[in-house]
Amino acid sequence: DAKTTQPPSMDCAEGRAANLPCNHSTISGNEYVYWYRQIHSQGPQYIIHGLKNNETNEMASLIITEDRKSSTLILPHATLRDTAVYYCIASDSWGKLQFGAGTQVVVTP
Amino acid sequence: EAQVTQNPRYLITVTGKKLTVTCSQNMNHEYMSWYRQDPGLGLRQIYYSMNVEVTDKGDVPEGYKVSRKEKRNFPLILESPSPNQTSLYFCASSFSLGTSGSNEQFFGPGTRLTVL
């Protein structure tokens, strides 16, 4: 599975959009980009995934660059409950999820 | 409610005393997996199972056993626990890998194990 690189931390003001970057320059053609988050030692929670096209669901939007070397997770209106570690993972649909260190997002009032 | 359950949630034990952490899912998922999470090391996969009676090693299988006799259950067995197995353990399940990128895994609440 391709390795991903994320900033270790970022702050976001409540109500504002949070844009979380992820680099995956070695991603292969059959690997999807997955985003999970973990709130304070709870089980990781699936957010969204995509292959080439941008994706949106009730939680977030995923923007993948045309060359697929990077992506951005967008939380449109961050709330205090969005404070968590966010993991960007590149994986084919057969493989295990390789969790890195993730980005610690702190949403402040 | 669709969920993955783990028991116990917390356990303190002593070196060498066999223990089992249970994992059960009610979503009819084929794929199940165990991870451990340690500070600075992130989540690492211990074992996984693609279906009933099919199990395979993950990244850190030493000291652990698993079984998959039924689709819904995937217990993690520590035959002779040691202090270096003190960790936070998560069970996860997924409907079916390999189909349209559907690697959305559902995680249990975690089991915090301390081995003295």
mmCIF file of C-alpha atoms in Angstrom:
data_model
loop_
_atom_site.group_PDB
_atom_site.id
_atom_site.type_symbol
_atom_site.label_atom_id
_atom_site.label_comp_id
_atom_site.label_asym_id
_atom_site.label_seq_id
_atom_site.Cartn_x
_atom_site.Cartn_y
_atom_site.Cartn_z
ATOM 1 C CA ASP A 1 0.000 0.000 0.000
ATOM 2 C CA ALA A 2 1.133 3.534 -0.750
ATOM 3 C CA LYS A 3 2.464 5.623 2.090
ATOM 4 C CA THR A 4 0.647 8.817 2.972
ATOM 5 C CA THR A 5 1.930 12.026 4.536
ATOM 6 C CA GLN A 6 -0.201 14.296 6.690
ATOM 7 C CA PRO A 7 0.561 17.310 8.875
ATOM 8 C CA PRO A 8 0.766 16.261 12.521
ATOM 9 C CA SER A 9 -1.757 18.793 13.748
ATOM 10 C CA MET A 10 -4.046 21.614 12.808
ATOM 11 C CA ASP A 11 -6.532 23.905 14.505
ATOM 12 C CA CYS A 12 -9.890 24.967 13.189
ATOM 13 C CA ALA A 13 -12.463 27.437 14.427
ATOM 14 C CA GLU A 14 -15.917 26.094 15.144
ATOM 15 C CA GLY A 15 -18.271 26.709 12.246
ATOM 16 C CA ARG A 16 -15.513 27.141 9.718
ATOM 17 C CA ALA A 17 -14.469 24.651 7.089
ATOM 18 C CA ALA A 18 -11.563 22.391 7.957
ATOM 19 C CA ASN A 19 -9.332 21.393 5.047
ATOM 20 C CA LEU A 20 -7.105 18.422 5.805
ATOM 21 C CA PRO A 21 -4.345 17.730 3.260
ATOM 22 C CA CYS A 22 -2.791 14.385 2.453
ATOM 23 C CA ASN A 23 0.045 13.488 0.122
ATOM 24 C CA HIS A 24 0.158 10.051 -1.491
ATOM 25 C CA SER A 25 2.592 10.525 -4.354
ATOM 26 C CA THR A 26 3.275 6.788 -4.757
ATOM 27 C CA ILE A 27 -0.341 5.729 -4.936
ATOM 28 C CA SER A 28 -0.986 3.055 -7.536
ATOM 29 C CA GLY A 29 -3.836 2.919 -9.986
ATOM 30 C CA ASN A 30 -5.933 0.438 -8.047
ATOM 31 C CA GLU A 31 -5.565 2.109 -4.661
ATOM 32 C CA TYR A 32 -8.348 4.124 -3.140
ATOM 33 C CA VAL A 33 -7.942 7.024 -0.745
ATOM 34 C CA TYR A 34 -9.747 6.410 2.540
ATOM 35 C CA TRP A 35 -10.293 8.757 5.422
ATOM 36 C CA TYR A 36 -11.013 7.618 8.945
ATOM 37 C CA ARG A 37 -11.048 9.488 12.208
ATOM 38 C CA GLN A 38 -10.540 8.462 15.811
ATOM 39 C CA ILE A 39 -12.025 10.386 18.667
ATOM 40 C CA HIS A 40 -10.033 9.989 21.854
ATOM 41 C CA SER A 41 -9.210 6.233 21.869
ATOM 42 C CA GLN A 42 -12.596 5.203 20.508
ATOM 43 C CA GLY A 43 -12.688 2.849 17.533
ATOM 44 C CA PRO A 44 -11.752 4.533 14.242
ATOM 45 C CA GLN A 45 -14.720 5.728 12.238
ATOM 46 C CA TYR A 46 -14.968 5.612 8.462
ATOM 47 C CA ILE A 47 -15.551 9.006 6.844
ATOM 48 C CA ILE A 48 -15.249 8.735 3.082
ATOM 49 C CA HIS A 49 -13.265 7.175 0.268
ATOM 50 C CA GLY A 50 -12.579 7.829 -3.399
ATOM 51 C CA LEU A 51 -10.569 6.660 -6.369
ATOM 52 C CA LYS A 52 -10.378 9.475 -8.920
ATOM 53 C CA ASN A 53 -13.480 11.591 -8.664
ATOM 54 C CA ASN A 54 -14.354 13.977 -5.902
ATOM 55 C CA GLU A 55 -16.764 12.509 -3.392
ATOM 56 C CA THR A 56 -19.237 13.970 -0.928
ATOM 57 C CA ASN A 57 -21.341 12.437 1.788
ATOM 58 C CA GLU A 58 -23.143 13.670 4.863
ATOM 59 C CA MET A 59 -19.913 13.935 6.824
ATOM 60 C CA ALA A 60 -17.368 15.394 4.448
ATOM 61 C CA SER A 61 -16.085 16.015 0.950
ATOM 62 C CA LEU A 62 -13.021 14.458 -0.602
ATOM 63 C CA ILE A 63 -11.095 16.283 -3.287
ATOM 64 C CA ILE A 64 -8.506 14.218 -5.182
ATOM 65 C CA THR A 65 -6.077 15.931 -7.534
ATOM 66 C CA GLU A 66 -6.098 14.889 -11.158
ATOM 67 C CA ASP A 67 -2.723 13.152 -10.851
ATOM 68 C CA ARG A 68 -3.978 11.448 -7.639
ATOM 69 C CA LYS A 69 -0.815 12.361 -5.782
ATOM 70 C CA SER A 70 -2.667 14.280 -3.107
ATOM 71 C CA SER A 71 -6.111 14.816 -1.674
ATOM 72 C CA THR A 72 -7.974 17.065 0.731
ATOM 73 C CA LEU A 73 -10.674 16.128 3.189
ATOM 74 C CA ILE A 74 -13.097 18.958 3.812
ATOM 75 C CA LEU A 75 -15.274 19.179 6.887
ATOM 76 C CA PRO A 76 -17.651 21.911 5.767
ATOM 77 C CA HIS A 77 -18.736 23.267 9.147
ATOM 78 C CA ALA A 78 -16.480 22.007 11.896
ATOM 79 C CA THR A 79 -17.985 21.416 15.322
ATOM 80 C CA LEU A 80 -16.332 20.675 18.643
ATOM 81 C CA ARG A 81 -17.279 17.022 18.150
ATOM 82 C CA ASP A 82 -15.029 16.916 15.080
ATOM 83 C CA THR A 83 -11.956 17.157 17.310
ATOM 84 C CA ALA A 84 -10.156 13.907 16.521
ATOM 85 C CA VAL A 85 -7.176 12.309 14.825
ATOM 86 C CA TYR A 86 -7.837 12.029 11.096
ATOM 87 C CA TYR A 87 -6.154 9.303 9.086
ATOM 88 C CA CYS A 88 -5.600 9.330 5.349
ATOM 89 C CA ILE A 89 -4.989 5.829 3.991
ATOM 90 C CA ALA A 90 -4.190 4.613 0.505
ATOM 91 C CA SER A 91 -5.250 1.027 0.041
ATOM 92 C CA ASP A 92 -6.566 -1.314 -2.568
ATOM 93 C CA SER A 93 -9.915 -2.805 -1.741
ATOM 94 C CA TRP A 94 -8.317 -6.113 -0.785
ATOM 95 C CA GLY A 95 -5.753 -4.820 1.590
ATOM 96 C CA LYS A 96 -5.483 -4.018 5.237
ATOM 97 C CA LEU A 97 -5.755 -0.446 6.382
ATOM 98 C CA GLN A 98 -2.277 0.927 7.056
ATOM 99 C CA PHE A 99 -2.781 3.628 9.674
ATOM 100 C CA GLY A 100 -0.096 6.280 9.986
ATOM 101 C CA ALA A 101 0.194 8.966 12.642
ATOM 102 C CA GLY A 102 -2.664 11.006 11.205
ATOM 103 C CA THR A 103 -3.502 14.669 11.793
ATOM 104 C CA GLN A 104 -4.694 15.796 15.210
ATOM 105 C CA VAL A 105 -7.478 18.285 14.526
ATOM 106 C CA VAL A 106 -8.580 20.539 17.345
ATOM 107 C CA VAL A 107 -11.747 22.537 16.811
ATOM 108 C CA THR A 108 -11.898 25.572 19.051
ATOM 109 C CA PRO A 109 -14.941 27.649 20.023
ATOM 110 C CA GLU B 1 -28.302 -1.353 15.394
ATOM 111 C CA ALA B 2 -25.395 -2.366 13.193
ATOM 112 C CA GLN B 3 -22.341 -2.702 15.362
ATOM 113 C CA VAL B 4 -19.163 -4.476 16.326
ATOM 114 C CA THR B 5 -18.988 -5.440 19.973
ATOM 115 C CA GLN B 6 -15.975 -6.418 22.029
ATOM 116 C CA ASN B 7 -15.713 -7.934 25.461
ATOM 117 C CA PRO B 8 -14.302 -7.194 27.882
ATOM 118 C CA ARG B 9 -13.751 -3.472 27.432
ATOM 119 C CA TYR B 10 -11.107 -3.377 30.142
ATOM 120 C CA LEU B 11 -8.958 -6.180 31.479
ATOM 121 C CA ILE B 12 -6.049 -6.350 33.884
ATOM 122 C CA THR B 13 -4.329 -9.704 34.048
ATOM 123 C CA VAL B 14 -1.029 -11.290 34.952
ATOM 124 C CA THR B 15 1.715 -12.753 32.822
ATOM 125 C CA GLY B 16 0.976 -16.209 31.511
ATOM 126 C CA LYS B 17 -2.736 -16.373 32.290
ATOM 127 C CA LYS B 18 -4.589 -17.294 29.119
ATOM 128 C CA LEU B 19 -7.295 -14.886 28.035
ATOM 129 C CA THR B 20 -9.753 -14.390 25.205
ATOM 130 C CA VAL B 21 -11.139 -11.133 23.891
ATOM 131 C CA THR B 22 -14.376 -11.675 22.031
ATOM 132 C CA CYS B 23 -15.510 -9.796 18.952
ATOM 133 C CA SER B 24 -18.921 -10.062 17.360
ATOM 134 C CA GLN B 25 -20.586 -8.236 14.465
ATOM 135 C CA ASN B 26 -24.240 -8.261 13.427
ATOM 136 C CA MET B 27 -23.815 -7.018 9.854
ATOM 137 C CA ASN B 28 -23.159 -10.351 8.148
ATOM 138 C CA HIS B 29 -19.683 -9.122 7.232
ATOM 139 C CA GLU B 30 -17.245 -11.533 5.662
ATOM 140 C CA TYR B 31 -14.038 -9.734 6.573
ATOM 141 C CA MET B 32 -12.921 -9.311 10.180
ATOM 142 C CA SER B 33 -9.679 -8.092 11.626
ATOM 143 C CA TRP B 34 -7.846 -7.363 14.870
ATOM 144 C CA TYR B 35 -5.614 -4.327 15.448
ATOM 145 C CA ARG B 36 -3.579 -3.149 18.371
ATOM 146 C CA GLN B 37 -2.824 0.487 19.070
ATOM 147 C CA ASP B 38 0.222 1.669 20.960
ATOM 148 C CA PRO B 39 1.498 5.206 21.550
ATOM 149 C CA GLY B 40 3.843 6.282 18.793
ATOM 150 C CA LEU B 41 3.197 3.129 16.756
ATOM 151 C CA GLY B 42 -0.344 3.735 15.597
ATOM 152 C CA LEU B 43 -2.733 0.933 14.723
ATOM 153 C CA ARG B 44 -1.164 -2.302 13.561
ATOM 154 C CA GLN B 45 -2.985 -5.306 12.233
ATOM 155 C CA ILE B 46 -2.607 -8.549 14.191
ATOM 156 C CA TYR B 47 -4.740 -11.078 12.286
ATOM 157 C CA TYR B 48 -7.499 -10.977 9.755
ATOM 158 C CA SER B 49 -10.109 -13.303 8.342
ATOM 159 C CA MET B 50 -11.584 -13.163 4.858
ATOM 160 C CA ASN B 51 -14.381 -15.588 5.730
ATOM 161 C CA VAL B 52 -15.342 -18.492 7.969
ATOM 162 C CA GLU B 53 -12.423 -20.854 8.618
ATOM 163 C CA VAL B 54 -10.047 -18.544 6.718
ATOM 164 C CA THR B 55 -7.560 -16.587 8.810
ATOM 165 C CA ASP B 56 -4.185 -15.030 8.098
ATOM 166 C CA LYS B 57 -1.430 -13.137 9.853
ATOM 167 C CA GLY B 58 -1.206 -9.397 9.831
ATOM 168 C CA ASP B 59 1.830 -7.329 10.743
ATOM 169 C CA VAL B 60 2.224 -8.317 14.395
ATOM 170 C CA PRO B 61 0.774 -11.832 14.926
ATOM 171 C CA GLU B 62 3.332 -13.166 17.426
ATOM 172 C CA GLY B 63 1.777 -14.160 20.713
ATOM 173 C CA TYR B 64 -1.783 -14.166 19.414
ATOM 174 C CA LYS B 65 -4.215 -16.718 18.020
ATOM 175 C CA VAL B 66 -7.580 -16.285 16.368
ATOM 176 C CA SER B 67 -10.381 -18.476 15.139
ATOM 177 C CA ARG B 68 -13.336 -17.948 12.813
ATOM 178 C CA LYS B 69 -15.806 -20.756 13.289
ATOM 179 C CA GLU B 70 -18.837 -18.564 12.706
ATOM 180 C CA LYS B 71 -19.246 -15.575 10.457
ATOM 181 C CA ARG B 72 -20.209 -13.201 13.227
ATOM 182 C CA ASN B 73 -17.484 -14.013 15.773
ATOM 183 C CA PHE B 74 -13.734 -13.527 15.664
ATOM 184 C CA PRO B 75 -12.141 -14.038 19.099
ATOM 185 C CA LEU B 76 -8.564 -13.012 19.867
ATOM 186 C CA ILE B 77 -6.704 -15.444 22.096
ATOM 187 C CA LEU B 78 -3.585 -14.725 24.117
ATOM 188 C CA GLU B 79 -2.312 -18.126 25.260
ATOM 189 C CA SER B 80 0.407 -16.729 27.517
ATOM 190 C CA PRO B 81 0.126 -12.960 27.779
ATOM 191 C CA SER B 82 3.219 -10.889 28.426
ATOM 192 C CA PRO B 83 3.626 -7.241 29.496
ATOM 193 C CA ASN B 84 4.518 -6.203 25.929
ATOM 194 C CA GLN B 85 0.976 -7.136 24.920
ATOM 195 C CA THR B 86 -0.386 -4.362 27.080
ATOM 196 C CA SER B 87 -2.252 -2.322 24.522
ATOM 197 C CA LEU B 88 -5.557 -1.045 23.191
ATOM 198 C CA TYR B 89 -7.153 -3.627 20.910
ATOM 199 C CA PHE B 90 -9.714 -3.045 18.198
ATOM 200 C CA CYS B 91 -11.767 -5.495 16.224
ATOM 201 C CA ALA B 92 -13.073 -4.430 12.809
ATOM 202 C CA SER B 93 -15.326 -5.886 10.157
ATOM 203 C CA SER B 94 -16.142 -5.157 6.546
ATOM 204 C CA PHE B 95 -18.797 -6.425 4.187
ATOM 205 C CA SER B 96 -16.611 -7.660 1.420
ATOM 206 C CA LEU B 97 -13.228 -6.584 0.270
ATOM 207 C CA GLY B 98 -12.387 -6.379 -3.372
ATOM 208 C CA THR B 99 -15.687 -5.011 -4.583
ATOM 209 C CA SER B 100 -15.715 -1.425 -5.795
ATOM 210 C CA GLY B 101 -13.322 -0.222 -3.134
ATOM 211 C CA SER B 102 -15.708 -1.161 -0.360
ATOM 212 C CA ASN B 103 -13.059 -1.346 2.323
ATOM 213 C CA GLU B 104 -15.224 0.592 4.741
ATOM 214 C CA GLN B 105 -14.360 -1.073 7.990
ATOM 215 C CA PHE B 106 -16.485 -0.832 11.103
ATOM 216 C CA PHE B 107 -14.542 -0.796 14.335
ATOM 217 C CA GLY B 108 -15.493 -1.981 17.766
ATOM 218 C CA PRO B 109 -15.170 0.240 20.860
ATOM 219 C CA GLY B 110 -11.832 -1.207 21.891
ATOM 220 C CA THR B 111 -10.466 -3.381 24.690
ATOM 221 C CA ARG B 112 -7.841 -1.918 26.952
ATOM 222 C CA LEU B 113 -5.612 -4.733 28.164
ATOM 223 C CA THR B 114 -2.980 -4.467 30.868
ATOM 224 C CA VAL B 115 -0.655 -7.403 31.504
ATOM 225 C CA LEU B 116 1.281 -7.196 34.758
#
